[in-house]
mmCIF file of C-alpha atoms in Angstrom:
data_model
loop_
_atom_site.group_PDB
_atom_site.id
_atom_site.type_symbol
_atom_site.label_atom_id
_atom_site.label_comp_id
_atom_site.label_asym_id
_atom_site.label_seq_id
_atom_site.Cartn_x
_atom_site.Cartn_y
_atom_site.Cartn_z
ATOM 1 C CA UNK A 38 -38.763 197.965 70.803
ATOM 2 C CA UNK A 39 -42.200 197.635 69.619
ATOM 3 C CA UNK A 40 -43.872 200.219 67.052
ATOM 4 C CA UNK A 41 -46.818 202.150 67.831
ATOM 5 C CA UNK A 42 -50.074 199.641 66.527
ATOM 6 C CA UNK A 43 -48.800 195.907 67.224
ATOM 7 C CA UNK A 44 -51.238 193.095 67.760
ATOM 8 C CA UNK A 45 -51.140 190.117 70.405
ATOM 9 C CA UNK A 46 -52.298 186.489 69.869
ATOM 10 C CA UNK A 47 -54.185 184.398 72.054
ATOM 11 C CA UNK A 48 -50.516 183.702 74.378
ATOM 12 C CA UNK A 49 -49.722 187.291 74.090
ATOM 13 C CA UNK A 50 -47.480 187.347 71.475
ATOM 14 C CA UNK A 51 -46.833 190.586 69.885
ATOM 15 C CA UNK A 52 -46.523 191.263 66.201
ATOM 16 C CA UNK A 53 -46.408 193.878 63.518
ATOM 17 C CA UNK A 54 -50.207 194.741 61.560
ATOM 18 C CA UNK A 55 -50.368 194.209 58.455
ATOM 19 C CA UNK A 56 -48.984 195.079 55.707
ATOM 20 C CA UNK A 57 -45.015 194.105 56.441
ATOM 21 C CA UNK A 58 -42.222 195.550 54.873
ATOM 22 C CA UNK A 59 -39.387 193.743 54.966
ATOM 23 C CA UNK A 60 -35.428 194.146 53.694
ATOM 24 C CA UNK A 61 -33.863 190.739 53.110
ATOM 25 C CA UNK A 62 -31.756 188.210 50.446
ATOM 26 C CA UNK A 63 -33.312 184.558 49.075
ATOM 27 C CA UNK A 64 -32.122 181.231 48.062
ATOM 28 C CA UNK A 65 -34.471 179.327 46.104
ATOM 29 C CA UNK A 66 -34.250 176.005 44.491
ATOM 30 C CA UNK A 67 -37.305 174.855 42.430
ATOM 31 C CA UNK A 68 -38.265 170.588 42.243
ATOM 32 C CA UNK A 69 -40.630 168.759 40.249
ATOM 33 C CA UNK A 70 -42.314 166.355 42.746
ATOM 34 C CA UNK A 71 -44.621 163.396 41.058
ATOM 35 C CA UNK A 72 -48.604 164.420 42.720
ATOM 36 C CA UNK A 73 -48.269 161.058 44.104
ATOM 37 C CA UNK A 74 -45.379 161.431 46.632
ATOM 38 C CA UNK A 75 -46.435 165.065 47.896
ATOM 39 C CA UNK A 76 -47.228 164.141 51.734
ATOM 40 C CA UNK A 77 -50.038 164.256 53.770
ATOM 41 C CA UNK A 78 -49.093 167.307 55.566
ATOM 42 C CA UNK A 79 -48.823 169.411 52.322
ATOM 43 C CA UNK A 80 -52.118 168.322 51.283
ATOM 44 C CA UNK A 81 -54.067 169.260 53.834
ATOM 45 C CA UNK A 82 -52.894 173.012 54.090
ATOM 46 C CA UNK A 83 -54.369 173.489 50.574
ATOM 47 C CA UNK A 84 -57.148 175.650 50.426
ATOM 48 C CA UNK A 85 -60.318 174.217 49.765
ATOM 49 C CA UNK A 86 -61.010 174.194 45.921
ATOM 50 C CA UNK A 87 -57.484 174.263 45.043
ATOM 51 C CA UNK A 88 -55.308 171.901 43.267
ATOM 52 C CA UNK A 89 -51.069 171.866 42.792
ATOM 53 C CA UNK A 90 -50.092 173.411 39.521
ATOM 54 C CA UNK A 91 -48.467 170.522 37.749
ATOM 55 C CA UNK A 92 -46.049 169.667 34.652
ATOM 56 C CA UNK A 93 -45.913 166.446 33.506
ATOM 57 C CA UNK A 94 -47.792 165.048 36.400
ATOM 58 C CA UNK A 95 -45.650 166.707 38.987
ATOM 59 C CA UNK A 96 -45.796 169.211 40.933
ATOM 60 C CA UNK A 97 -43.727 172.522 41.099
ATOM 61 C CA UNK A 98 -42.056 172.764 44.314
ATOM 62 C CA UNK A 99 -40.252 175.590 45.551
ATOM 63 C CA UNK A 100 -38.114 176.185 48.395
ATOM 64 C CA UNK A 101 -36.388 179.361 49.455
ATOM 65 C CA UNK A 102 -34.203 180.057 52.459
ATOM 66 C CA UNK A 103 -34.925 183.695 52.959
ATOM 67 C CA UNK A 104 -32.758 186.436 55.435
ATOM 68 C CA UNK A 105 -34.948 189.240 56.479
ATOM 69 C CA UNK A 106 -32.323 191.999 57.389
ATOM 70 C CA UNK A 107 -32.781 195.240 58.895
ATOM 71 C CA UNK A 108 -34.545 198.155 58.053
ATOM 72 C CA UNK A 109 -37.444 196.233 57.410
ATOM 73 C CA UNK A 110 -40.199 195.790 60.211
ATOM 74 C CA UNK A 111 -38.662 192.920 61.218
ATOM 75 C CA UNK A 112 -35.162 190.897 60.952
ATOM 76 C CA UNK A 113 -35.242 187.418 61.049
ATOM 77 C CA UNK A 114 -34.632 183.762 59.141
ATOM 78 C CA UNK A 115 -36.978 181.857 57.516
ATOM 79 C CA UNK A 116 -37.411 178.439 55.536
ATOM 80 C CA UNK A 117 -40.114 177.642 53.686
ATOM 81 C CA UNK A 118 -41.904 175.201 50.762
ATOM 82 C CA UNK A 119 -44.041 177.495 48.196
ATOM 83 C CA UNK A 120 -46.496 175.206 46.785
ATOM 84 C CA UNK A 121 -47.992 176.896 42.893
ATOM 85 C CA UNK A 122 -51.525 176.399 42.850
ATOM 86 C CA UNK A 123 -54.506 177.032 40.803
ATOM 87 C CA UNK A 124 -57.443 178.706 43.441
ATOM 88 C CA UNK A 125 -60.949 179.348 41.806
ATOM 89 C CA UNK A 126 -59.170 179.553 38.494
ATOM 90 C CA UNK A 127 -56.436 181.990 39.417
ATOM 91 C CA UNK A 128 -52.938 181.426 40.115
ATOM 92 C CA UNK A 129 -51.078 181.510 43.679
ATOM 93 C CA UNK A 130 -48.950 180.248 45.999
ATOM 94 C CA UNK A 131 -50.126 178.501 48.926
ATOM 95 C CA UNK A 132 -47.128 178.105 51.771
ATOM 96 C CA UNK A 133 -48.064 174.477 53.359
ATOM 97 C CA UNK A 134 -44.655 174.722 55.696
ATOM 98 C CA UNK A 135 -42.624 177.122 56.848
ATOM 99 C CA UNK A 136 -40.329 178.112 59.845
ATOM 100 C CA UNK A 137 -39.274 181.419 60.989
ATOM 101 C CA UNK A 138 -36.484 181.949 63.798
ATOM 102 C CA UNK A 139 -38.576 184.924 65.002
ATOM 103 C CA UNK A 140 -42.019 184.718 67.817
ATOM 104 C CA UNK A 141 -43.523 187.670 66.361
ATOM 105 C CA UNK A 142 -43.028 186.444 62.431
ATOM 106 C CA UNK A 143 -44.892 183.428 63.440
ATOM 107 C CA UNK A 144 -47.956 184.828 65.901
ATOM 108 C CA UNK A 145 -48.348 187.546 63.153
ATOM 109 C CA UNK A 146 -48.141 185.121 59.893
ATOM 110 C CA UNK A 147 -50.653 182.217 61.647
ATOM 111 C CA UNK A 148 -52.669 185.507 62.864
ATOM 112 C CA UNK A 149 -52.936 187.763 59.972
ATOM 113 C CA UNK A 150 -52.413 185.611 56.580
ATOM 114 C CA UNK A 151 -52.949 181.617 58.065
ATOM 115 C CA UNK A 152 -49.740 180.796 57.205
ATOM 116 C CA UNK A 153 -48.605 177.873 59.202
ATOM 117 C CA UNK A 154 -45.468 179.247 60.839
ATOM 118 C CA UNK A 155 -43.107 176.838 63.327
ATOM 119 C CA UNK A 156 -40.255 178.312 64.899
ATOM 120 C CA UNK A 157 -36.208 176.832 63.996
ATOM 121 C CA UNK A 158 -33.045 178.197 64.333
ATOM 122 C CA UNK A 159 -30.496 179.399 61.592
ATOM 123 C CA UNK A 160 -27.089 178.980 61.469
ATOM 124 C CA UNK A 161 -25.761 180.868 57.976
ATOM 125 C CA UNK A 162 -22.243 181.616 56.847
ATOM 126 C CA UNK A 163 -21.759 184.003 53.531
ATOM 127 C CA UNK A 164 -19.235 184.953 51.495
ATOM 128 C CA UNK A 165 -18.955 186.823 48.548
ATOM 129 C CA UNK A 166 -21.656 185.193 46.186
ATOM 130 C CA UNK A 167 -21.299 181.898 48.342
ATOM 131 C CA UNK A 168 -24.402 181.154 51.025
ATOM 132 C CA UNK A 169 -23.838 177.855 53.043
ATOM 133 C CA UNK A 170 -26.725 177.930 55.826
ATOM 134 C CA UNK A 171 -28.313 174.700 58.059
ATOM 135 C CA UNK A 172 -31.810 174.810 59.803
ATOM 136 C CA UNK A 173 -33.292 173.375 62.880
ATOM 137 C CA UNK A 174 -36.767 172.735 64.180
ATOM 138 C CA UNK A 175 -37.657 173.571 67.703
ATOM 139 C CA UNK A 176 -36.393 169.970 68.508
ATOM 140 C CA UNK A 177 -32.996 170.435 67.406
ATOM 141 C CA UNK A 178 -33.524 168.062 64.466
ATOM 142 C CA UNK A 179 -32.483 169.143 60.816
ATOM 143 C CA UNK A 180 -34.709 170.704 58.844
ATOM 144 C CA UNK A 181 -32.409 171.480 55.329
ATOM 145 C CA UNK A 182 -29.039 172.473 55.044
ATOM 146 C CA UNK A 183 -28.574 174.392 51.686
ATOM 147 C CA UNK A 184 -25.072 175.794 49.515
ATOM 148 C CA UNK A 185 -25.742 178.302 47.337
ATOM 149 C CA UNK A 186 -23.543 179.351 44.718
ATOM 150 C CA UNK A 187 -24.597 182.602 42.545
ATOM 151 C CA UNK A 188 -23.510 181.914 38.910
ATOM 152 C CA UNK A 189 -25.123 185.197 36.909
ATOM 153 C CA UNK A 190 -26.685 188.421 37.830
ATOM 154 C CA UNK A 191 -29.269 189.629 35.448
ATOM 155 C CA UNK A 192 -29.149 193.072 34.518
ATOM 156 C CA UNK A 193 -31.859 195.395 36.001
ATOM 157 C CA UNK A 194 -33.967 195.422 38.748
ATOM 158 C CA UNK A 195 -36.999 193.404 39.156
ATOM 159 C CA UNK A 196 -40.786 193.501 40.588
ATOM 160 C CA UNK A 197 -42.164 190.085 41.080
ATOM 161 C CA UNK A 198 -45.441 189.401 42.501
ATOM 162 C CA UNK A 199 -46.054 187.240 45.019
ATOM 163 C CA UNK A 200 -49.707 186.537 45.498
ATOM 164 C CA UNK A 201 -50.486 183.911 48.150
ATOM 165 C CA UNK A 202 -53.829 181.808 49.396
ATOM 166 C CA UNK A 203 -54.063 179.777 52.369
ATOM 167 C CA UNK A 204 -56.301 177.723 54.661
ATOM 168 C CA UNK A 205 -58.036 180.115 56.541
ATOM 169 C CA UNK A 206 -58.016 177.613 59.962
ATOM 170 C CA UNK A 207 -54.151 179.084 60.282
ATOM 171 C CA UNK A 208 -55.719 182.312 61.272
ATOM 172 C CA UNK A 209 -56.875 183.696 64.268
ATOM 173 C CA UNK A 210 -60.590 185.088 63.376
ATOM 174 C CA UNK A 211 -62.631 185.193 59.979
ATOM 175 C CA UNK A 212 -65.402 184.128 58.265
ATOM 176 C CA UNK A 213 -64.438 182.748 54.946
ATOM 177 C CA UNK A 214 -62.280 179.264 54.289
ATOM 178 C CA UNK A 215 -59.390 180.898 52.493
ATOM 179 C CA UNK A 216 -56.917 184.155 52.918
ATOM 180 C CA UNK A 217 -55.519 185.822 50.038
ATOM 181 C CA UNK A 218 -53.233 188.167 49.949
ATOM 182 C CA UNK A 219 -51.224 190.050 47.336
ATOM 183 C CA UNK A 220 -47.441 190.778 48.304
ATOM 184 C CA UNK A 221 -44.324 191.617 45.925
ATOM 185 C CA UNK A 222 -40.830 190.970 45.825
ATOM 186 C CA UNK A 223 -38.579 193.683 43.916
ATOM 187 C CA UNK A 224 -34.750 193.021 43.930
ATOM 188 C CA UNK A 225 -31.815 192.158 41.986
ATOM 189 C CA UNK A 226 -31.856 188.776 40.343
ATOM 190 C CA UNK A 227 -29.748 186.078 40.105
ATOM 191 C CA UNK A 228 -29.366 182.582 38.387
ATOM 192 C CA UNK A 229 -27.503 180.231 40.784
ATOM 193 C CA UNK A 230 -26.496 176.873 41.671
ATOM 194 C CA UNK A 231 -28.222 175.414 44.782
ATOM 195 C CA UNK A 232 -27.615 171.677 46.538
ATOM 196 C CA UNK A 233 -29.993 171.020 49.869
ATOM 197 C CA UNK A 234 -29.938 168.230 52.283
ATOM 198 C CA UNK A 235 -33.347 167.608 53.592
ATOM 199 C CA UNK A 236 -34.553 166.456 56.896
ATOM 200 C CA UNK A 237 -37.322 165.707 59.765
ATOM 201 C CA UNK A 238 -40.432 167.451 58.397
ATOM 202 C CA UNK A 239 -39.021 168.080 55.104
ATOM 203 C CA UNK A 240 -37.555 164.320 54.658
ATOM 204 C CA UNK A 241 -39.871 163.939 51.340
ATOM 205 C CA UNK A 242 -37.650 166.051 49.370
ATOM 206 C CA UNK A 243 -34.340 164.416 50.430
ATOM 207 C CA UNK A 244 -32.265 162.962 47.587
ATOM 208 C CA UNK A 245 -34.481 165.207 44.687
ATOM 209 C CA UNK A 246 -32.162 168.048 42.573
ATOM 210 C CA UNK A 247 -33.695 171.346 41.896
ATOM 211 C CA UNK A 248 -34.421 172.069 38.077
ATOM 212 C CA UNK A 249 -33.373 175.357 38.890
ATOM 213 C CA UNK A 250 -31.717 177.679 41.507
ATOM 214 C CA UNK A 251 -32.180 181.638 42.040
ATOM 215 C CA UNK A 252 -31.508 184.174 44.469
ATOM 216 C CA UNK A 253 -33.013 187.462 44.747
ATOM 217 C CA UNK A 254 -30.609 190.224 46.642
ATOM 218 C CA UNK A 255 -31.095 193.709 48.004
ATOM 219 C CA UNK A 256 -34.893 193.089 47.960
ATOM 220 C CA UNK A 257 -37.614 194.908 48.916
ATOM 221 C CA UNK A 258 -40.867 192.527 49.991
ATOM 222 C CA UNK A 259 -44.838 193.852 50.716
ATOM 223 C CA UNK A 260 -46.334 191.184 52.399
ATOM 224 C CA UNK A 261 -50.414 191.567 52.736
ATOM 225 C CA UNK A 262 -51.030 194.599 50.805
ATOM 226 C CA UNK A 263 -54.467 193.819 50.087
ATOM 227 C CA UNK A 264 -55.854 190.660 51.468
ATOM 228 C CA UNK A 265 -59.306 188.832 50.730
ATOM 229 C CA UNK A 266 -60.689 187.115 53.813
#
């Protein structure tokens, strides 16, 4: 049932105003991608003025198979690439792909934030401190299959912000070239061992190992808080 105050797209899609909070888990696995291999279709989702953070002449890639759970405004599964960049000499994250397994996720992220949503399908299997999980685009094609194994739970509970800046074609109506918006993740953290398969759209990460793996459990996420269109 829809909450008092939802929006609709241009194909009458419904979705939640801003700001979202959300209940969920993550997966992450972070690569180091040589500049020269990113592909065309991360490029051109950078915001104008912006350039990849980079070590060593390659780019920091992350990837994080999030479960939105509920209690939040909305439940749903998402994969994404989080792309570190520097934007008018401050730090972010621009998203240059991402698919959700929920209509209103993606009308309200292209609407609100420009954020380039596609819809998939998840199929996800956990136990314990085990995650095994496999994606597919709207075609039925694989998008990444991931195993995640948690390894060490550090002590505490932790606030990590989550500031992000996109093209501002993504969205539905505004005046600048750029969205910003500051969001925050605050959960329990976890050092863990990740292995992903890669596929169809993300096929230019297939065959690299993450430098590191992570999840973040029990996590509370703000998601356009304050946003600079």
């Amino acid at each position: 049932m829809q909450a008092d105050g939802w929006r609709h797209d241009d194909d009458g899609l419904a979705y939640p105003p801003e700001s979202w909070v959300l209940r969920g888990n993550f997966a992450v696995g972070v690569f180091l991608v040589p500049l020269r291999d990113l592909p065309t279709e991360v490029r051109t989702q950078l915001p104008v003025g912006s350039h990849p953070l980079a070590l060593a002449g390659c780019a920091v890639v992350g990837v994080a198979a999030v479960q939105y759970t509920p209690g939040g405004v909305l439940a749903y599964d998402e994969l994404l690439v989080a792309l570190p960049v520097v934007h008018r000499a401050r730090l972010a994250v621009t998203i240059p792909q991402i698919w959700v397994s929920s209509p209103a996720s993606r009308a309200g992220g292209r609407a609100l934030w420009g954020i380039p949503k596609e819809l998939m399908n998840a199929h996800r299997r956990s136990t314990g401190r085990r995650l095994q999980a496999l994606y597919r685009g709207g075609d039925r094609t694989i998008l990444a299959e991931t195993s995640v194994s948690v390894r060490r739970s550090i002590p505490g509970t932790w606030s990590l912000p989550l500031p992000t800046v996109q093209r501002a074609g993504e969205a539905a109506s505004h005046p600048s070239t750029f969205i910003r918006s500051s969001n925050s993740v605050r959960g329990r953290l976890h050092l863990a061992q990740t292995q992903w398969t890669f596929g169809s759209s993300l096929s230019w990460l297939q065959g690299r190992r993450p430098v590191l793996g992570a999840a973040i459990t029990q996590a509370r996420i703000v998601f356009g808080a304050r946003v600079e269109r």
